[in-house]
CSV table of C-alpha atoms (C1' of nucleotides) in Angstrom, one decimal:
chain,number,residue,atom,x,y,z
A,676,UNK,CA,16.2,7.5,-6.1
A,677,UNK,CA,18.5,9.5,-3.6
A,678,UNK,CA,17.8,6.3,-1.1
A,679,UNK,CA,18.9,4.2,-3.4
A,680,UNK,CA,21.8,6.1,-5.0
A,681,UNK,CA,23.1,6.3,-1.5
A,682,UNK,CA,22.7,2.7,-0.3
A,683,UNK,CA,24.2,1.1,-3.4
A,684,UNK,CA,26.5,4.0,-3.5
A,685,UNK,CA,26.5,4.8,-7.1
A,686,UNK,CA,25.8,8.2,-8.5
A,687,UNK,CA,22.3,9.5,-9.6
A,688,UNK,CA,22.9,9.1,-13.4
A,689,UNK,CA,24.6,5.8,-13.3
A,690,UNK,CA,21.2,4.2,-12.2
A,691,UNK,CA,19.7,5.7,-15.2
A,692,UNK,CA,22.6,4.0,-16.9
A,693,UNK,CA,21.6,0.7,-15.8
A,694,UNK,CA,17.6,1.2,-16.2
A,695,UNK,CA,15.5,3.7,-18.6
A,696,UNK,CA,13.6,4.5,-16.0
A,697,UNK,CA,11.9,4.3,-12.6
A,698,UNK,CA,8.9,1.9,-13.9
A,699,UNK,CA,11.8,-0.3,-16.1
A,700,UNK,CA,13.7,-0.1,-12.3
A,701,UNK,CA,10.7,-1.3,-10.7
A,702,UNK,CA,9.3,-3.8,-13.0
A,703,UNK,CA,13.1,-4.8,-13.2
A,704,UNK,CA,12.9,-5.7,-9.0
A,705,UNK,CA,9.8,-7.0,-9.5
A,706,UNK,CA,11.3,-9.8,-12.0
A,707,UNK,CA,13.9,-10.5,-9.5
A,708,UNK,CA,11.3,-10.8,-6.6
A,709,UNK,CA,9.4,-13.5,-8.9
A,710,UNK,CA,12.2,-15.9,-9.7
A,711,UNK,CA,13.6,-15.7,-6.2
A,712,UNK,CA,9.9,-16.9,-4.8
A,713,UNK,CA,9.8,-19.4,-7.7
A,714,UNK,CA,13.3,-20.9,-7.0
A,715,UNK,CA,12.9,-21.1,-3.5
A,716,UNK,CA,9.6,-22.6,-4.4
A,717,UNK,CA,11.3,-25.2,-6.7
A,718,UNK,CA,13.9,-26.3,-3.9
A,719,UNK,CA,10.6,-26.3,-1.6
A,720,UNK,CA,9.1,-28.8,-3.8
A,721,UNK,CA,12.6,-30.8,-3.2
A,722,UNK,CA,13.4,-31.5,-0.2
A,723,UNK,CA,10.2,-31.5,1.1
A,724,UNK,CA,8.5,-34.9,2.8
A,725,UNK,CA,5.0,-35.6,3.3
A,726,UNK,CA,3.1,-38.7,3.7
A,727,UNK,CA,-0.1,-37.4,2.1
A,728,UNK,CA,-2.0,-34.3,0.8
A,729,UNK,CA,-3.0,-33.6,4.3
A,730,UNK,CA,0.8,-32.9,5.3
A,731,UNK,CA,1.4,-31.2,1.7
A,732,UNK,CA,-1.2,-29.0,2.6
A,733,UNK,CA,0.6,-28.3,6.1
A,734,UNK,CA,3.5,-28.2,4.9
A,735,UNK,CA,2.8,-25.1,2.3
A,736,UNK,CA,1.1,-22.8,4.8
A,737,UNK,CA,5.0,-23.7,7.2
A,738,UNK,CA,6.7,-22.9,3.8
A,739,UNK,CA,4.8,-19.9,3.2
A,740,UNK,CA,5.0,-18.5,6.8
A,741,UNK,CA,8.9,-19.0,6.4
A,742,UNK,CA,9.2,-17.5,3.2
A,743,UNK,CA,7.4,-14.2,4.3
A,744,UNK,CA,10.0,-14.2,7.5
A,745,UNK,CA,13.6,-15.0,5.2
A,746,UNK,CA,12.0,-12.3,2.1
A,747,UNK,CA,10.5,-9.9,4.2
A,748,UNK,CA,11.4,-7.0,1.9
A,749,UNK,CA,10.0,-8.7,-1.5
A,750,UNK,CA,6.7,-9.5,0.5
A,751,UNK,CA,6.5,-5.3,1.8
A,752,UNK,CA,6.5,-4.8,-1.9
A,753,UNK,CA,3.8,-6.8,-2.7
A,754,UNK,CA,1.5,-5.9,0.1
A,755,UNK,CA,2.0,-2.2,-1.3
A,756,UNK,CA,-0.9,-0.9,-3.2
A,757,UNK,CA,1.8,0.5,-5.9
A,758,UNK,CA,2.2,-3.1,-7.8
A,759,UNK,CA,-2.0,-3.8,-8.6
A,760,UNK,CA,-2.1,-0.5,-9.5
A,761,UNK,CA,0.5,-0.2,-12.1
A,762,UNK,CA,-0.3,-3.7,-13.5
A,763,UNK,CA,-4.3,-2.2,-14.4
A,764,UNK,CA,-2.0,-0.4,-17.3
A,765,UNK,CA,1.1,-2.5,-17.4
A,766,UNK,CA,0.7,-5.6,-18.9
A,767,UNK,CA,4.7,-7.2,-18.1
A,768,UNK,CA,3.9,-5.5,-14.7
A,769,UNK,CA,0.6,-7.8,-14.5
A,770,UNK,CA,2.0,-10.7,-16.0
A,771,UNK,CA,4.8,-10.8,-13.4
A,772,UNK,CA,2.2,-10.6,-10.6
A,773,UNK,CA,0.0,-13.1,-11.9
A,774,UNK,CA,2.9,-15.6,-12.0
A,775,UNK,CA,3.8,-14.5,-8.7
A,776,UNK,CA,0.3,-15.7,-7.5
A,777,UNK,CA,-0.2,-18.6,-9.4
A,778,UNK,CA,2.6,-20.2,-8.1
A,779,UNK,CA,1.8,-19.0,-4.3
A,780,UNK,CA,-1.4,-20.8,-5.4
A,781,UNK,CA,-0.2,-23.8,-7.0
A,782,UNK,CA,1.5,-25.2,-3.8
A,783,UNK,CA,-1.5,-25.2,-1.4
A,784,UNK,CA,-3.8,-26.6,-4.9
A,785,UNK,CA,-1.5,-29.3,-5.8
A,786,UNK,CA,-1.4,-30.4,-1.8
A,787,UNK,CA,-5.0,-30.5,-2.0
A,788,UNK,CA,-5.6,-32.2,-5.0
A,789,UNK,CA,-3.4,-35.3,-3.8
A,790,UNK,CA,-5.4,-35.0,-0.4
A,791,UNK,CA,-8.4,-35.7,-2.3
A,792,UNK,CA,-7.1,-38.7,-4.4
A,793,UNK,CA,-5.9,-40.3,-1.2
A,794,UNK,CA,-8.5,-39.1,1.3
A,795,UNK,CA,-6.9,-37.2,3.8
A,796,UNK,CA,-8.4,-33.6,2.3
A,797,UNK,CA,-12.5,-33.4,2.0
A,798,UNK,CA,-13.1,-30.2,-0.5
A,799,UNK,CA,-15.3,-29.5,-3.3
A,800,UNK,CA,-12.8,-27.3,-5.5
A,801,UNK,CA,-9.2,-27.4,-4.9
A,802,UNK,CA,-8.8,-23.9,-6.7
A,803,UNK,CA,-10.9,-21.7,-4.6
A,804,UNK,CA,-10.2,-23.7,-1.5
A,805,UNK,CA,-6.6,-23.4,-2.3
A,806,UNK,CA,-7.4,-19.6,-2.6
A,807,UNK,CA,-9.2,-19.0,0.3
A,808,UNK,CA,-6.4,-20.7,2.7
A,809,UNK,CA,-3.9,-18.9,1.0
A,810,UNK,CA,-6.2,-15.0,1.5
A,811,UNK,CA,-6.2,-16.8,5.0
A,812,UNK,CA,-2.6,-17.6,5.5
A,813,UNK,CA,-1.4,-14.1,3.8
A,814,UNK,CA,-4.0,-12.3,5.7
A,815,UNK,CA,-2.4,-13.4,8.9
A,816,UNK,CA,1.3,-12.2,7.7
A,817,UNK,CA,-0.2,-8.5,6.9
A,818,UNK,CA,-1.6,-8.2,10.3
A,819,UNK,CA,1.9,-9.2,11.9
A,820,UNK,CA,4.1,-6.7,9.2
A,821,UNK,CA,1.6,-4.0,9.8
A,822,UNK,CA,1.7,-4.2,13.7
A,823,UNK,CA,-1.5,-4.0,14.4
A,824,UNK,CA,-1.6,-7.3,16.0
A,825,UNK,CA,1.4,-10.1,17.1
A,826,UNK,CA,0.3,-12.5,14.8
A,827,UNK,CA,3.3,-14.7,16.1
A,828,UNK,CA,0.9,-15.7,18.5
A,829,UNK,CA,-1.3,-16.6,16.0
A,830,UNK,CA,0.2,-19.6,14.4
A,831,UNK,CA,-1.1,-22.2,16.5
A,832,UNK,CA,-4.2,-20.7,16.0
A,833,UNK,CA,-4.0,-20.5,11.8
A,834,UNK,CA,-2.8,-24.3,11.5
A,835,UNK,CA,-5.2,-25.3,13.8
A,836,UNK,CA,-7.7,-23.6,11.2
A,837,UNK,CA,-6.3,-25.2,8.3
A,838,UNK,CA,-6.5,-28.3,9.6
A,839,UNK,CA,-10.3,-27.6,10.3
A,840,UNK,CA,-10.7,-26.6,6.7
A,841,UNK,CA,-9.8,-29.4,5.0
A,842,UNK,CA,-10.9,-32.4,6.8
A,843,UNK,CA,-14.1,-33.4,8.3
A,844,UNK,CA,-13.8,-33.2,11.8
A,845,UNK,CA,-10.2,-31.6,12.4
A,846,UNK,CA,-8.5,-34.1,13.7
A,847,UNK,CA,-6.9,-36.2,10.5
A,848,UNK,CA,-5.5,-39.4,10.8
A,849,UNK,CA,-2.0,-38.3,10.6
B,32,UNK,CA,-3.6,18.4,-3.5
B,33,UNK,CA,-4.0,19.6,-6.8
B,34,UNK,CA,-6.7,16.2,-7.0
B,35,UNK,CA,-8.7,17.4,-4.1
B,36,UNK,CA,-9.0,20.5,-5.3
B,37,UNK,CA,-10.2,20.0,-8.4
B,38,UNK,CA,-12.2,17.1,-6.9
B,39,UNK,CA,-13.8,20.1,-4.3
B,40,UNK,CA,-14.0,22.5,-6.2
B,41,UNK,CA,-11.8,24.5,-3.6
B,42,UNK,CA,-8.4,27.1,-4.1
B,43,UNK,CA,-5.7,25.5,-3.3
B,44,UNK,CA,-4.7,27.7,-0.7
B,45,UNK,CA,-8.0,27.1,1.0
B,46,UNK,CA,-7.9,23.4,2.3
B,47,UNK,CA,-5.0,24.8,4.1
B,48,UNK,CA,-7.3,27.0,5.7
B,49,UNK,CA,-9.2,24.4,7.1
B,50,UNK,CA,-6.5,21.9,7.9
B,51,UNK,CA,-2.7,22.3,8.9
B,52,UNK,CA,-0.9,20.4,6.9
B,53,UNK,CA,-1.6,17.6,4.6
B,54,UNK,CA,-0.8,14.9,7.6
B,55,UNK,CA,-3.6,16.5,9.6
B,56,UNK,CA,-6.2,16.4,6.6
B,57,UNK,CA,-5.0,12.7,6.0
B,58,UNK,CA,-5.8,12.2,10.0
B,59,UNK,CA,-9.0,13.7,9.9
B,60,UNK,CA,-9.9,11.4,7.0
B,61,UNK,CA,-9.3,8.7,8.8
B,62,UNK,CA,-11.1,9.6,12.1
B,63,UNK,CA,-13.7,10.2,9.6
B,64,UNK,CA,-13.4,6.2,8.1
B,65,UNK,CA,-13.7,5.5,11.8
B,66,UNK,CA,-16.6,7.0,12.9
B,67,UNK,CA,-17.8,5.6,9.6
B,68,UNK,CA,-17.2,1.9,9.9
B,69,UNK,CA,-18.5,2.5,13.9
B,70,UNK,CA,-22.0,3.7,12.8
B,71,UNK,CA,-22.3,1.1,10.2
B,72,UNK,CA,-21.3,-1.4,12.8
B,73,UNK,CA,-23.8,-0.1,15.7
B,74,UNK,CA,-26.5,0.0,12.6
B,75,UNK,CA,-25.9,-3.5,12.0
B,76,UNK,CA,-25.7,-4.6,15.5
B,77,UNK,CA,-29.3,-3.0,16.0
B,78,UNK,CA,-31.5,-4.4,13.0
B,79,UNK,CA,-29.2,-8.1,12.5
B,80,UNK,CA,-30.9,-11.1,13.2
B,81,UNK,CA,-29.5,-14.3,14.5
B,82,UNK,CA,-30.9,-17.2,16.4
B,83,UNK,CA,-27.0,-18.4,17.7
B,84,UNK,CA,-23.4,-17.7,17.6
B,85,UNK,CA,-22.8,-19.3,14.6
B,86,UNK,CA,-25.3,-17.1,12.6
B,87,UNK,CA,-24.1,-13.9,14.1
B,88,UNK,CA,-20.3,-15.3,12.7
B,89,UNK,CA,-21.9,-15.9,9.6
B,90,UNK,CA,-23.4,-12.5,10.0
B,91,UNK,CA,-20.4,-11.0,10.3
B,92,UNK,CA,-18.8,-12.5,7.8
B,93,UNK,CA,-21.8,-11.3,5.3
B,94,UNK,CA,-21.4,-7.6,7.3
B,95,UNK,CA,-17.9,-7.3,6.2
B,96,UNK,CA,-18.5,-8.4,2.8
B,97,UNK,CA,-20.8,-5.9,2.0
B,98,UNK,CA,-19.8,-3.1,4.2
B,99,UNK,CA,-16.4,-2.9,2.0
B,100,UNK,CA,-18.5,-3.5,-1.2
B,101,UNK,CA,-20.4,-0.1,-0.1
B,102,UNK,CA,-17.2,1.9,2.2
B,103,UNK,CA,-15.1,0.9,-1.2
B,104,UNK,CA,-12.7,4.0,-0.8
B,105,UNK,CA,-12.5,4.1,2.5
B,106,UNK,CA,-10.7,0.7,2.8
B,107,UNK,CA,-9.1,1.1,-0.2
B,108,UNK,CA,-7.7,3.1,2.5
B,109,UNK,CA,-6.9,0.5,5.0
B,110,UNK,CA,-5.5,-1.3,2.7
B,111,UNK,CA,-3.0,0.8,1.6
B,112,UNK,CA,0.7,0.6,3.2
B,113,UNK,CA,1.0,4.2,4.1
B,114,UNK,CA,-1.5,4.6,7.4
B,115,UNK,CA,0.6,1.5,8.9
B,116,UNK,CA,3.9,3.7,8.4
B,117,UNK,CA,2.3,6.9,9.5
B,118,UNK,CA,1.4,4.8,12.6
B,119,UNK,CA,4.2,4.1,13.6
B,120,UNK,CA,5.6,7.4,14.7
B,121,UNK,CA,2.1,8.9,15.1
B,122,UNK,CA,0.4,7.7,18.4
B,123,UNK,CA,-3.1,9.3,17.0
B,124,UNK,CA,-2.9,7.2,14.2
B,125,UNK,CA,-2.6,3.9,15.7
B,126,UNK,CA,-4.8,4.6,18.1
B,127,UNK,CA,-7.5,5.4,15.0
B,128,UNK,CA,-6.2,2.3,13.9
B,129,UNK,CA,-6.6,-0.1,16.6
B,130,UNK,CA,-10.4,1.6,16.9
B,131,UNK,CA,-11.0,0.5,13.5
B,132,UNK,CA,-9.4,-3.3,13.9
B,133,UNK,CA,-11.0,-3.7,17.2
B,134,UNK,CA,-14.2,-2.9,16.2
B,135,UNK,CA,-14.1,-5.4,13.7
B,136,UNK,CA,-12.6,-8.2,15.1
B,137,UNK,CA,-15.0,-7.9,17.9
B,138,UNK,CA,-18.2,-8.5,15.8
B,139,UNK,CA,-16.6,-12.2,14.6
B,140,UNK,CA,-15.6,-12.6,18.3
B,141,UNK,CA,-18.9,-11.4,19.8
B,142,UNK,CA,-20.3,-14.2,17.1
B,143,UNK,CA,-17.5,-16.7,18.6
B,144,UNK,CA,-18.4,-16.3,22.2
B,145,UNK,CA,-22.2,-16.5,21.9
B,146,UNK,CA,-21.8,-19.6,19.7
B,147,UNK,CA,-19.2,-20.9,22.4
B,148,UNK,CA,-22.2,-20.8,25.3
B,149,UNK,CA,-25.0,-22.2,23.5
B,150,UNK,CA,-22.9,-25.1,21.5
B,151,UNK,CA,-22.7,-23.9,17.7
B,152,UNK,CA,-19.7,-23.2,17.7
B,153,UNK,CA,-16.2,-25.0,18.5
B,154,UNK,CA,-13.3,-23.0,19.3
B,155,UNK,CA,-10.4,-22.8,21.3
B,156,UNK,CA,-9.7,-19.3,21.5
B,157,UNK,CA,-11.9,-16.9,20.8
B,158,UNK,CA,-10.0,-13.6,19.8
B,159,UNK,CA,-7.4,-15.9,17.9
B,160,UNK,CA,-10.3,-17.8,16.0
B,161,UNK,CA,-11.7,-14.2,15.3
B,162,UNK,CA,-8.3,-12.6,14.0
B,163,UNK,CA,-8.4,-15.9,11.7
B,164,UNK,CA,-11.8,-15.5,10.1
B,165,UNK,CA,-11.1,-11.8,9.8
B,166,UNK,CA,-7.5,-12.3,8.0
B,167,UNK,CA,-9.7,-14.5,5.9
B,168,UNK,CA,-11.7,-12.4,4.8
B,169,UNK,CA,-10.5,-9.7,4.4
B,170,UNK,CA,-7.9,-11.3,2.3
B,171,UNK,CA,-10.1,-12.4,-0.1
B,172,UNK,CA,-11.7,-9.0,-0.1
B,173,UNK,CA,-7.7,-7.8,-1.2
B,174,UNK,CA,-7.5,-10.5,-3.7
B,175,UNK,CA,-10.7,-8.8,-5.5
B,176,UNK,CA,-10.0,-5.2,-5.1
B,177,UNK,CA,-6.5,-6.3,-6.5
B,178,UNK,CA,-7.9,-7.9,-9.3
B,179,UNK,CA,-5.4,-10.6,-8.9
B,180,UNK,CA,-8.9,-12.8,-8.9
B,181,UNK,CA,-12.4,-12.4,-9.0
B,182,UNK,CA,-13.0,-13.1,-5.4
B,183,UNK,CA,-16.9,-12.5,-6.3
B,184,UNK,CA,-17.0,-16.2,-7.4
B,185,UNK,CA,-15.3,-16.8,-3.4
B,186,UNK,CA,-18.1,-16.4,-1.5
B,187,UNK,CA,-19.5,-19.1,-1.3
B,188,UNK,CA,-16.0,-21.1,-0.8
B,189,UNK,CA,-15.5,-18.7,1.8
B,190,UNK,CA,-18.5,-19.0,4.1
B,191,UNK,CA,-18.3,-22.8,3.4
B,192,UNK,CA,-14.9,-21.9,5.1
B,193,UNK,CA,-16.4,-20.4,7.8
B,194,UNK,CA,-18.7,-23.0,8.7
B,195,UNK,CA,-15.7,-25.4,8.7
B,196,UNK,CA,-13.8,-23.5,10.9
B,197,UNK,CA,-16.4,-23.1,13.3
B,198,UNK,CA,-18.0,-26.5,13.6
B,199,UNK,CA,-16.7,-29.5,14.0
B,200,UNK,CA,-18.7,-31.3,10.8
B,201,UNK,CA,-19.4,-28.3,8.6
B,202,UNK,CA,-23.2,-28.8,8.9
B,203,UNK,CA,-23.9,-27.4,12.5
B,204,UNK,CA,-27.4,-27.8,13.3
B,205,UNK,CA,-29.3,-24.6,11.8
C,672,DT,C1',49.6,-1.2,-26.6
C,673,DC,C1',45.9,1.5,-27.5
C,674,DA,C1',41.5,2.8,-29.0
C,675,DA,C1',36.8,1.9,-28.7
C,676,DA,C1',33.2,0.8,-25.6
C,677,DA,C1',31.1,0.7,-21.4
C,678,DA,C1',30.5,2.4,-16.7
C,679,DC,C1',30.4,6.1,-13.9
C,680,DC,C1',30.1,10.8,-12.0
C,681,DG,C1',27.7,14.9,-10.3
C,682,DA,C1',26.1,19.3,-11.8
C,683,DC,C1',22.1,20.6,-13.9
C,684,DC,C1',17.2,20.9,-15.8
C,685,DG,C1',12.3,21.5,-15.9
C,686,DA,C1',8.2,19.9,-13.6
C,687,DT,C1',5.8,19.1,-9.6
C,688,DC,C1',5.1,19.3,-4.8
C,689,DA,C1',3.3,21.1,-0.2
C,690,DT,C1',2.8,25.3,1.8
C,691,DT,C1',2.6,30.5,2.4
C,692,DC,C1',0.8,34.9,1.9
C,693,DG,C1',-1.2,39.3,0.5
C,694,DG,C1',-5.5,40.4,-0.4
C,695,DT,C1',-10.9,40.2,-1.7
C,696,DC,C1',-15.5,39.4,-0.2
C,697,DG,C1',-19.8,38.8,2.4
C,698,DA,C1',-21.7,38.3,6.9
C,699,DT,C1',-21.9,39.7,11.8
C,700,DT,C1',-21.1,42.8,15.5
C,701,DA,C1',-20.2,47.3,17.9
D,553,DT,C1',-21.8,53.1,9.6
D,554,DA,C1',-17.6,51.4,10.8
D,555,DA,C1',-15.0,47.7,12.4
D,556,DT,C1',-14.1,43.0,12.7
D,557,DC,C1',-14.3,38.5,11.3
D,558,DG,C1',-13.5,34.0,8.9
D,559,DA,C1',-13.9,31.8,4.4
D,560,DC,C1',-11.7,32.0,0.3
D,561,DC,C1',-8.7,32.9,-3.7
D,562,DG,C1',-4.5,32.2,-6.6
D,563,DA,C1',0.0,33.7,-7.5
D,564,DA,C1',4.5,33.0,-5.5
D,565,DT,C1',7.9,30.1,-2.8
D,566,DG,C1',11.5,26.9,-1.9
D,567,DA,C1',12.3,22.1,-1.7
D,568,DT,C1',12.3,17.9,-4.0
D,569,DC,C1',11.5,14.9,-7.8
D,570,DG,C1',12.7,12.0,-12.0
D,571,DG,C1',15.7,12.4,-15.6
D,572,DT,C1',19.6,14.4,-18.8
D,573,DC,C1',24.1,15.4,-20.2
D,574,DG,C1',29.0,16.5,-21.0
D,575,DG,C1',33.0,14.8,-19.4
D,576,DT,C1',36.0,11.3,-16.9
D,577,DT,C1',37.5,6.8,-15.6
D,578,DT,C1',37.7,1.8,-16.2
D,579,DT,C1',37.3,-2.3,-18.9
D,580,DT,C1',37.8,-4.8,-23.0
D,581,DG,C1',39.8,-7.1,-26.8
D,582,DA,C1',42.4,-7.0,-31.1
DNA sequence: TCAAAAACCGACCGATCATTCGGTCGATTA
DNA sequence: TAATCGACCGAATGATCGGTCGGTTTTTGA
């Protein structure tokens, strides 16, 4: 609380002014952290172009990459144990998280269920596909915000992966 | 504190006997999860059996799986966000650390490598393709401590996967 | 213009925290 | 037997924490 009073540079007790609490604080941030992903999400879904599932596919692990870069602070507070844990006895807390997730989830599951319909993806279910790539994907972005390994140099490496995972020989007719 | 000593049964004033402050207790803990994982890994190593590459990487895979089903608070440990901070100013514990992360990224590359000489496995880079499986799985293995998902109902997308990553049909020759 | 409301301040509070310290106790050594 | 030791206890310590409160300033709108 003293971090914060100092960097926004209002007093101790105007914070509590503006929020019950710490948890109301928190789960206040947390809001804000799940409609900026969403909106950024929903001008993602935009402007984005991509010739089949396949690309779609592609293209979310890029936008996902890019989004952990630009929001780096929202994406330390959800690799933090802190969130989980208060959501086992916080239902608004949970809620938030899940919707969080869902729509992380949503954008490699929709790209895969139009690679199926047009060929360009071979999977069995889009949901747990689309969940491992994204465990995958977000995997790779802890071990690049924790240090413990460059995982810049991994990017090659990761699409080269996805690309693996989803079609039958690697190399799709792009 | 207060936890641990309820939890030991020990004075307060005692663990403080033993250890100097509460950042050298935390550091022994963790040289403790170390020597842990090591043993388990040098156990494994000794009784696993695998006819080529590819079955040691699916080895591993199934290793890992189980090895944070039975260490459960010890990487509920890992993945917490505080041993990456402390690591950053604390040489000892980044060197624990890296111990930890190397040890396991070498049993997938060890996998990687063998299956690279006799032909079940396609790769590029070994270390890269092993920091990929690993952020794989072990971000599934976050999603399920989490709770965000039931990653029990994963596994078998996951080594599916795996065997997708690492051969260039998905059906290597078994 | 002015009074009510909202925003804001910072001293203050009790609780909790990691850590210290004087002292007890049982085992080992001189 | 006396002296020494390390393990252990638990009350006491000062610092820090989240949160409160009485009073001041700013904003609002009739």
């Amino acid at each position: 609380m003293a971090e914060l009073s100092k960097a926004t540079g209002a007093a101790g007790g105007t914070i509590f002014h503006h929020f019950k609490n710490k948890e109301d604080l928190f789960l206040n941030i947390l809001e804000n952290t799940k409609a900026t992903i969403l909106s950024e999400f929903a001008h993602y879904q935009k402007v984005r172009e991509c010739r089949n599932g396949l690309e779609m596919v592609e293209g979310a692990v890029a936008f996902y990459l890019n989004l952990t870069g630009t929001l780096e602070d929202p994406f330390l507070l959800l690799h933090r144990h802190f969130p989980y844990e208060m959501a086992e006895t916080n239902p608004v807390c949970r809620a938030c998280l899940e919707s969080i997730y869902n729509c992380l989830l949503d954008i490699f599951e929709e790209g895969l269920r139009v690679g199926q319909q047009d060929g360009s993806v071979q999977t069995l279910s889009a949901r747990n596909t689309a969940m491992v790539m994204f465990a995958m994907v977000d995997g790779i972005v802890r071990l690049n915000t924790y240090r413990i390994y460059n995982a810049g140099a991994l990017y090659v490496s990761l699409m080269d992966a996805c690309r693996r995972l989803l079609t039958d020989n690697g190399q799709a007719a792009r």
